[in-house]
mmCIF file of C-alpha atoms in Angstrom:
data_model
loop_
_atom_site.group_PDB
_atom_site.id
_atom_site.type_symbol
_atom_site.label_atom_id
_atom_site.label_comp_id
_atom_site.label_asym_id
_atom_site.label_seq_id
_atom_site.Cartn_x
_atom_site.Cartn_y
_atom_site.Cartn_z
ATOM 1 C CA UNK A 1 0.054 -0.027 0.100
ATOM 2 C CA UNK A 2 1.157 3.306 -0.818
ATOM 3 C CA UNK A 3 1.100 5.663 1.980
ATOM 4 C CA UNK A 4 0.721 8.978 0.416
ATOM 5 C CA UNK A 5 -2.080 7.609 -2.275
ATOM 6 C CA UNK A 6 -3.642 5.129 -0.240
ATOM 7 C CA UNK A 7 -3.722 2.546 -3.090
ATOM 8 C CA UNK A 8 -2.581 -0.799 -2.568
ATOM 9 C CA UNK A 9 -0.931 -1.977 -5.792
ATOM 10 C CA UNK A 10 0.196 -5.693 -6.452
ATOM 11 C CA UNK A 11 3.334 -7.162 -8.679
ATOM 12 C CA UNK A 12 4.788 -10.637 -9.570
ATOM 13 C CA UNK A 13 8.511 -10.329 -9.437
ATOM 14 C CA UNK A 14 10.259 -12.347 -12.401
ATOM 15 C CA UNK A 15 13.510 -14.178 -11.706
ATOM 16 C CA UNK A 16 15.946 -14.667 -14.576
ATOM 17 C CA UNK A 17 17.237 -18.152 -15.650
ATOM 18 C CA UNK A 18 19.991 -18.528 -13.341
ATOM 19 C CA UNK A 19 18.019 -16.482 -10.491
ATOM 20 C CA UNK A 20 20.319 -13.852 -10.152
ATOM 21 C CA UNK A 21 18.185 -10.792 -11.108
ATOM 22 C CA UNK A 22 14.525 -10.237 -11.221
ATOM 23 C CA UNK A 23 12.189 -7.944 -12.317
ATOM 24 C CA UNK A 24 8.696 -7.149 -11.290
ATOM 25 C CA UNK A 25 5.546 -5.745 -13.070
ATOM 26 C CA UNK A 26 2.381 -4.441 -11.495
ATOM 27 C CA UNK A 27 -1.121 -6.664 -12.452
ATOM 28 C CA UNK A 28 -4.511 -5.239 -12.278
ATOM 29 C CA UNK A 29 -7.182 -8.249 -11.588
ATOM 30 C CA UNK A 30 -10.139 -8.692 -14.590
ATOM 31 C CA UNK A 31 -13.227 -7.824 -12.907
ATOM 32 C CA UNK A 32 -14.497 -10.147 -10.202
ATOM 33 C CA UNK A 33 -10.823 -11.741 -9.144
ATOM 34 C CA UNK A 34 -10.011 -11.681 -5.972
ATOM 35 C CA UNK A 35 -5.947 -11.283 -4.950
ATOM 36 C CA UNK A 36 -4.065 -13.796 -3.669
ATOM 37 C CA UNK A 37 -3.427 -13.628 0.499
ATOM 38 C CA UNK A 38 -0.262 -16.229 -0.139
ATOM 39 C CA UNK A 39 3.258 -15.096 -1.202
ATOM 40 C CA UNK A 40 3.315 -18.646 -3.714
ATOM 41 C CA UNK A 41 4.019 -18.802 -7.056
ATOM 42 C CA UNK A 42 1.736 -17.609 -9.455
ATOM 43 C CA UNK A 43 1.285 -16.815 -13.741
ATOM 44 C CA UNK A 44 0.045 -13.556 -14.269
ATOM 45 C CA UNK A 45 -1.692 -13.273 -18.124
ATOM 46 C CA UNK A 46 -3.230 -9.935 -18.569
ATOM 47 C CA UNK A 47 -2.681 -7.481 -21.696
ATOM 48 C CA UNK A 48 0.068 -5.286 -21.559
ATOM 49 C CA UNK A 49 -0.759 -1.187 -20.930
ATOM 50 C CA UNK A 50 0.500 1.420 -19.607
ATOM 51 C CA UNK A 51 -0.779 4.443 -17.478
ATOM 52 C CA UNK A 52 -0.284 8.126 -16.087
ATOM 53 C CA UNK A 53 0.424 9.102 -12.160
ATOM 54 C CA UNK A 54 1.433 12.148 -11.793
ATOM 55 C CA UNK A 55 3.665 12.914 -14.541
ATOM 56 C CA UNK A 56 4.929 9.362 -14.905
ATOM 57 C CA UNK A 57 4.101 6.455 -16.762
ATOM 58 C CA UNK A 58 4.025 3.316 -15.510
ATOM 59 C CA UNK A 59 3.456 -0.482 -16.994
ATOM 60 C CA UNK A 60 0.863 -2.863 -15.672
ATOM 61 C CA UNK A 61 -0.785 -6.091 -17.009
ATOM 62 C CA UNK A 62 -4.339 -4.910 -17.462
ATOM 63 C CA UNK A 63 -7.503 -7.356 -17.088
ATOM 64 C CA UNK A 64 -5.157 -9.877 -15.605
ATOM 65 C CA UNK A 65 -5.946 -13.726 -14.285
ATOM 66 C CA UNK A 66 -4.339 -15.952 -12.353
ATOM 67 C CA UNK A 67 -3.401 -19.228 -13.191
ATOM 68 C CA UNK A 68 -1.637 -22.045 -10.322
#
C-alpha cells in the first residue's frame, strides 16, 4: 500500500534463468477476481498497458487472470 495515496498495488517478481536478477511487473485483475493472499508462485496473464500517475508513466498487466 502506498501511504501517500492510500492505493494498493499488486505485482509479481520474475527471476531470470540463473536467479541472480529479478524484475517486477504490476498487475490489475479482471473484475470479479480476487487477489492472492499468500506469497506462492503464480502465473499472471493479461494485456500489457501503460498508465500515467502524477506525471509518471507506469506499465502493468491489465484485465489479468491468475493461473496456479
